[in-house]
Amino acid sequence: MTQQRTDGVPPAGPADAYLEALRGRLASDGCAVTAAGWRDCPVVIGSRADRKARWFGTKVELFVFAAAVPAVDEASMAQFTGWAMDYAKSIRSGMSGARNAAMVLPALVSGAVQPAARTWAAADARILGTSLIGRPLTVETSGSGVSRVTMYRGRVVYGGMFSRHVLDKASLYFT
């Protein structure tokens, strides 16, 4: 079921189409796909948990949050990232700590992404506690598809052993 805005704002067009395609990519990769709302915008949520021998038995939960908005600025990126990290913290399974980590990919999708928002997203990962790490993304869409995806692609001190996994998943989901 596609949710329609009732506040008089026209649908985002290419951004909404991008979210539908993202929903399919998440489901195809085995994510549980649900929805929530942020500021009257529907949010696509994907989640999955992985455990690999090279992580010494540590479980990593990956949460993807994506919303289509009319425009993205630095303030909206910061607010959405904070909301997504708090939401992930509230729904994660297991106990947080050395054997469980959570990675969050909060993405705002729009045809109008300000350069300051891209700079903010690419600057660094955001860490909540020692086991919840967010890598915000801006996704700039155009009539012909996605023109630019921006995120921090470096390593982090906490959760650094999961960097490759998270970046691989981000590349798969945010094409």
PDB file of C-alpha atoms in Angstrom:
ATOM      1  CA  MET A   1       0.000   0.000   0.000  1.00  0.00           C
ATOM      2  CA  THR A   2       1.400   3.395  -0.955  1.00  0.00           C
ATOM      3  CA  GLN A   3       0.869   6.117   1.601  1.00  0.00           C
ATOM      4  CA  GLN A   4      -0.221   9.499   0.287  1.00  0.00           C
ATOM      5  CA  ARG A   5       0.477  12.776   2.010  1.00  0.00           C
ATOM      6  CA  THR A   6      -2.616  14.609   3.179  1.00  0.00           C
ATOM      7  CA  ASP A   7      -1.001  17.926   4.093  1.00  0.00           C
ATOM      8  CA  GLY A   8      -1.255  19.487   0.625  1.00  0.00           C
ATOM      9  CA  VAL A   9       2.390  18.807  -0.283  1.00  0.00           C
ATOM     10  CA  PRO A  10       2.667  17.124  -3.687  1.00  0.00           C
ATOM     11  CA  PRO A  11       4.411  13.741  -3.827  1.00  0.00           C
ATOM     12  CA  ALA A  12       8.159  13.892  -4.329  1.00  0.00           C
ATOM     13  CA  GLY A  13       8.046  12.016  -7.674  1.00  0.00           C
ATOM     14  CA  PRO A  14      11.491  10.557  -8.336  1.00  0.00           C
ATOM     15  CA  ALA A  15      12.213  10.406  -4.583  1.00  0.00           C
ATOM     16  CA  ASP A  16       9.085   8.322  -3.959  1.00  0.00           C
ATOM     17  CA  ALA A  17      10.028   6.004  -6.838  1.00  0.00           C
ATOM     18  CA  TYR A  18      13.498   5.673  -5.330  1.00  0.00           C
ATOM     19  CA  LEU A  19      12.010   4.624  -1.974  1.00  0.00           C
ATOM     20  CA  GLU A  20       9.886   1.956  -3.661  1.00  0.00           C
ATOM     21  CA  ALA A  21      12.980   0.568  -5.406  1.00  0.00           C
ATOM     22  CA  LEU A  22      14.910   0.715  -2.107  1.00  0.00           C
ATOM     23  CA  ARG A  23      12.147  -1.258  -0.406  1.00  0.00           C
ATOM     24  CA  GLY A  24      12.589  -3.968  -3.054  1.00  0.00           C
ATOM     25  CA  ARG A  25      16.398  -4.043  -2.696  1.00  0.00           C
ATOM     26  CA  LEU A  26      16.094  -4.365   1.081  1.00  0.00           C
ATOM     27  CA  ALA A  27      13.602  -7.236   0.810  1.00  0.00           C
ATOM     28  CA  SER A  28      15.721  -8.993  -1.848  1.00  0.00           C
ATOM     29  CA  ASP A  29      18.699  -8.936   0.527  1.00  0.00           C
ATOM     30  CA  GLY A  30      16.710 -10.578   3.320  1.00  0.00           C
ATOM     31  CA  CYS A  31      15.895  -7.486   5.369  1.00  0.00           C
ATOM     32  CA  ALA A  32      12.703  -7.245   7.343  1.00  0.00           C
ATOM     33  CA  VAL A  33      10.986  -4.203   5.809  1.00  0.00           C
ATOM     34  CA  THR A  34       8.588  -2.092   7.854  1.00  0.00           C
ATOM     35  CA  ALA A  35       7.513   1.538   7.974  1.00  0.00           C
ATOM     36  CA  ALA A  36       7.200   4.399  10.428  1.00  0.00           C
ATOM     37  CA  GLY A  37       6.636   8.122  10.235  1.00  0.00           C
ATOM     38  CA  TRP A  38       8.911  11.109  10.782  1.00  0.00           C
ATOM     39  CA  ARG A  39       7.540  14.651  10.488  1.00  0.00           C
ATOM     40  CA  ASP A  40       4.487  13.465   8.540  1.00  0.00           C
ATOM     41  CA  CYS A  41       6.771  11.652   6.059  1.00  0.00           C
ATOM     42  CA  PRO A  42       6.585   7.896   5.619  1.00  0.00           C
ATOM     43  CA  VAL A  43       9.881   6.195   6.453  1.00  0.00           C
ATOM     44  CA  VAL A  44      11.015   2.897   4.925  1.00  0.00           C
ATOM     45  CA  ILE A  45      12.792   0.789   7.548  1.00  0.00           C
ATOM     46  CA  GLY A  46      14.910  -2.238   6.723  1.00  0.00           C
ATOM     47  CA  SER A  47      16.668  -4.371   9.312  1.00  0.00           C
ATOM     48  CA  ARG A  48      18.812  -7.473   9.400  1.00  0.00           C
ATOM     49  CA  ALA A  49      21.280  -9.171  11.727  1.00  0.00           C
ATOM     50  CA  ASP A  50      24.505 -10.885  10.709  1.00  0.00           C
ATOM     51  CA  ARG A  51      27.164 -12.831  12.564  1.00  0.00           C
ATOM     52  CA  LYS A  52      30.443 -13.839  10.918  1.00  0.00           C
ATOM     53  CA  ALA A  53      33.463 -15.783  12.115  1.00  0.00           C
ATOM     54  CA  ARG A  54      35.807 -12.912  11.240  1.00  0.00           C
ATOM     55  CA  TRP A  55      33.866 -10.762  13.735  1.00  0.00           C
ATOM     56  CA  PHE A  56      34.686 -13.260  16.509  1.00  0.00           C
ATOM     57  CA  GLY A  57      31.032 -14.181  17.011  1.00  0.00           C
ATOM     58  CA  THR A  58      29.822 -10.614  17.383  1.00  0.00           C
ATOM     59  CA  LYS A  59      26.364  -9.923  15.998  1.00  0.00           C
ATOM     60  CA  VAL A  60      25.820  -6.767  13.991  1.00  0.00           C
ATOM     61  CA  GLU A  61      22.344  -5.441  13.425  1.00  0.00           C
ATOM     62  CA  LEU A  62      21.929  -3.174  10.416  1.00  0.00           C
ATOM     63  CA  PHE A  63      19.074  -0.670  10.301  1.00  0.00           C
ATOM     64  CA  VAL A  64      18.194   1.351   7.218  1.00  0.00           C
ATOM     65  CA  PHE A  65      15.872   4.358   7.518  1.00  0.00           C
ATOM     66  CA  ALA A  66      14.899   6.317   4.411  1.00  0.00           C
ATOM     67  CA  ALA A  67      12.394   9.112   3.857  1.00  0.00           C
ATOM     68  CA  ALA A  68      11.528  11.258   0.852  1.00  0.00           C
ATOM     69  CA  VAL A  69      11.415  14.956   1.699  1.00  0.00           C
ATOM     70  CA  PRO A  70      10.968  18.114  -0.396  1.00  0.00           C
ATOM     71  CA  ALA A  71      14.461  19.421   0.475  1.00  0.00           C
ATOM     72  CA  VAL A  72      17.443  18.341   2.585  1.00  0.00           C
ATOM     73  CA  ASP A  73      19.537  20.745   4.628  1.00  0.00           C
ATOM     74  CA  GLU A  74      22.091  20.200   7.376  1.00  0.00           C
ATOM     75  CA  ALA A  75      19.531  20.658  10.164  1.00  0.00           C
ATOM     76  CA  SER A  76      17.072  18.117   8.712  1.00  0.00           C
ATOM     77  CA  MET A  77      19.912  15.603   8.231  1.00  0.00           C
ATOM     78  CA  ALA A  78      20.995  16.006  11.852  1.00  0.00           C
ATOM     79  CA  GLN A  79      17.431  15.703  13.138  1.00  0.00           C
ATOM     80  CA  PHE A  80      16.608  12.663  10.991  1.00  0.00           C
ATOM     81  CA  THR A  81      19.876  10.961  11.955  1.00  0.00           C
ATOM     82  CA  GLY A  82      19.191  11.535  15.655  1.00  0.00           C
ATOM     83  CA  TRP A  83      15.639  10.236  15.279  1.00  0.00           C
ATOM     84  CA  ALA A  84      16.797   7.149  13.343  1.00  0.00           C
ATOM     85  CA  MET A  85      19.507   6.295  15.868  1.00  0.00           C
ATOM     86  CA  ASP A  86      17.072   6.649  18.776  1.00  0.00           C
ATOM     87  CA  TYR A  87      14.507   4.530  16.913  1.00  0.00           C
ATOM     88  CA  ALA A  88      17.096   1.837  16.158  1.00  0.00           C
ATOM     89  CA  LYS A  89      18.164   1.804  19.793  1.00  0.00           C
ATOM     90  CA  SER A  90      14.552   1.251  20.859  1.00  0.00           C
ATOM     91  CA  ILE A  91      13.897  -1.673  18.471  1.00  0.00           C
ATOM     92  CA  ARG A  92      17.213  -3.501  18.429  1.00  0.00           C
ATOM     93  CA  SER A  93      17.233  -7.053  19.689  1.00  0.00           C
ATOM     94  CA  GLY A  94      19.613  -8.493  22.218  1.00  0.00           C
ATOM     95  CA  MET A  95      21.683  -6.578  24.677  1.00  0.00           C
ATOM     96  CA  SER A  96      24.021  -3.824  23.618  1.00  0.00           C
ATOM     97  CA  GLY A  97      27.648  -4.382  24.432  1.00  0.00           C
ATOM     98  CA  ALA A  98      30.841  -5.938  23.224  1.00  0.00           C
ATOM     99  CA  ARG A  99      29.135  -8.894  21.485  1.00  0.00           C
ATOM    100  CA  ASN A 100      26.333  -6.912  19.808  1.00  0.00           C
ATOM    101  CA  ALA A 101      26.629  -3.812  17.655  1.00  0.00           C
ATOM    102  CA  ALA A 102      24.104  -1.819  15.676  1.00  0.00           C
ATOM    103  CA  MET A 103      24.804   0.078  12.474  1.00  0.00           C
ATOM    104  CA  VAL A 104      22.322   2.670  11.248  1.00  0.00           C
ATOM    105  CA  LEU A 105      22.013   4.033   7.706  1.00  0.00           C
ATOM    106  CA  PRO A 106      19.654   7.038   7.900  1.00  0.00           C
ATOM    107  CA  ALA A 107      18.956   8.480   4.430  1.00  0.00           C
ATOM    108  CA  LEU A 108      16.998  11.502   3.310  1.00  0.00           C
ATOM    109  CA  VAL A 109      15.981  11.348  -0.351  1.00  0.00           C
ATOM    110  CA  SER A 110      15.139  14.492  -2.318  1.00  0.00           C
ATOM    111  CA  GLY A 111      15.548  16.324  -5.583  1.00  0.00           C
ATOM    112  CA  ALA A 112      16.940  19.285  -3.618  1.00  0.00           C
ATOM    113  CA  VAL A 113      19.923  18.437  -1.390  1.00  0.00           C
ATOM    114  CA  GLN A 114      21.922  21.408  -0.154  1.00  0.00           C
ATOM    115  CA  PRO A 115      25.734  21.140  -0.353  1.00  0.00           C
ATOM    116  CA  ALA A 116      25.993  21.684   3.428  1.00  0.00           C
ATOM    117  CA  ALA A 117      23.839  18.574   3.989  1.00  0.00           C
ATOM    118  CA  ARG A 118      26.112  16.505   1.724  1.00  0.00           C
ATOM    119  CA  THR A 119      29.165  17.818   3.572  1.00  0.00           C
ATOM    120  CA  TRP A 120      27.589  16.992   6.935  1.00  0.00           C
ATOM    121  CA  ALA A 121      26.732  13.421   5.844  1.00  0.00           C
ATOM    122  CA  ALA A 122      30.216  12.791   4.441  1.00  0.00           C
ATOM    123  CA  ALA A 123      32.090  14.268   7.415  1.00  0.00           C
ATOM    124  CA  ASP A 124      32.075  11.312   9.823  1.00  0.00           C
ATOM    125  CA  ALA A 125      30.039   8.528  11.369  1.00  0.00           C
ATOM    126  CA  ARG A 126      27.855   9.384  14.350  1.00  0.00           C
ATOM    127  CA  ILE A 127      28.240   7.262  17.472  1.00  0.00           C
ATOM    128  CA  LEU A 128      25.636   6.788  20.195  1.00  0.00           C
ATOM    129  CA  GLY A 129      27.189   4.996  23.150  1.00  0.00           C
ATOM    130  CA  THR A 130      29.784   2.446  22.126  1.00  0.00           C
ATOM    131  CA  SER A 131      27.645   0.063  20.114  1.00  0.00           C
ATOM    132  CA  LEU A 132      25.346   2.194  17.924  1.00  0.00           C
ATOM    133  CA  ILE A 133      26.997   3.758  14.889  1.00  0.00           C
ATOM    134  CA  GLY A 134      25.208   5.841  12.263  1.00  0.00           C
ATOM    135  CA  ARG A 135      26.373   6.631   8.743  1.00  0.00           C
ATOM    136  CA  PRO A 136      23.961   9.261   7.407  1.00  0.00           C
ATOM    137  CA  LEU A 137      23.305   9.478   3.680  1.00  0.00           C
ATOM    138  CA  THR A 138      21.877  12.057   1.351  1.00  0.00           C
ATOM    139  CA  VAL A 139      20.327  10.735  -1.834  1.00  0.00           C
ATOM    140  CA  GLU A 140      19.751  13.343  -4.515  1.00  0.00           C
ATOM    141  CA  THR A 141      17.295  12.218  -7.161  1.00  0.00           C
ATOM    142  CA  SER A 142      16.529  13.634 -10.559  1.00  0.00           C
ATOM    143  CA  GLY A 143      13.937  12.885 -13.211  1.00  0.00           C
ATOM    144  CA  SER A 144      16.254  10.283 -14.698  1.00  0.00           C
ATOM    145  CA  GLY A 145      17.097   8.551 -11.400  1.00  0.00           C
ATOM    146  CA  VAL A 146      19.718   9.053  -8.714  1.00  0.00           C
ATOM    147  CA  SER A 147      22.311  11.666  -9.407  1.00  0.00           C
ATOM    148  CA  ARG A 148      24.299  11.546  -6.157  1.00  0.00           C
ATOM    149  CA  VAL A 149      24.596   9.449  -2.964  1.00  0.00           C
ATOM    150  CA  THR A 150      26.771  10.970  -0.240  1.00  0.00           C
ATOM    151  CA  MET A 151      27.914   9.269   2.970  1.00  0.00           C
ATOM    152  CA  TYR A 152      30.971   8.796   5.181  1.00  0.00           C
ATOM    153  CA  ARG A 153      32.969   5.922   3.698  1.00  0.00           C
ATOM    154  CA  GLY A 154      35.869   5.803   6.168  1.00  0.00           C
ATOM    155  CA  ARG A 155      36.510   3.556   9.128  1.00  0.00           C
ATOM    156  CA  VAL A 156      35.402   4.187  12.679  1.00  0.00           C
ATOM    157  CA  VAL A 157      37.155   3.421  15.967  1.00  0.00           C
ATOM    158  CA  TYR A 158      34.162   1.653  17.513  1.00  0.00           C
ATOM    159  CA  GLY A 159      32.745  -0.948  15.161  1.00  0.00           C
ATOM    160  CA  GLY A 160      35.598  -0.627  12.675  1.00  0.00           C
ATOM    161  CA  MET A 161      35.581  -4.344  11.949  1.00  0.00           C
ATOM    162  CA  PHE A 162      32.074  -3.926  10.467  1.00  0.00           C
ATOM    163  CA  SER A 163      33.009  -1.072   8.111  1.00  0.00           C
ATOM    164  CA  ARG A 164      33.374  -3.207   4.998  1.00  0.00           C
ATOM    165  CA  HIS A 165      30.087  -5.007   5.678  1.00  0.00           C
ATOM    166  CA  VAL A 166      28.180  -1.753   6.224  1.00  0.00           C
ATOM    167  CA  LEU A 167      29.702  -0.075   3.165  1.00  0.00           C
ATOM    168  CA  ASP A 168      28.944  -3.134   1.007  1.00  0.00           C
ATOM    169  CA  LYS A 169      25.322  -3.105   2.168  1.00  0.00           C
ATOM    170  CA  ALA A 170      25.053   0.662   1.624  1.00  0.00           C
ATOM    171  CA  SER A 171      26.361   0.199  -1.941  1.00  0.00           C
ATOM    172  CA  LEU A 172      23.813  -2.568  -2.543  1.00  0.00           C
ATOM    173  CA  TYR A 173      20.853  -0.638  -1.171  1.00  0.00           C
ATOM    174  CA  PHE A 174      21.662   2.927  -2.250  1.00  0.00           C
ATOM    175  CA  THR A 175      22.452   2.602  -5.947  1.00  0.00           C
TER     176      THR A 175
END
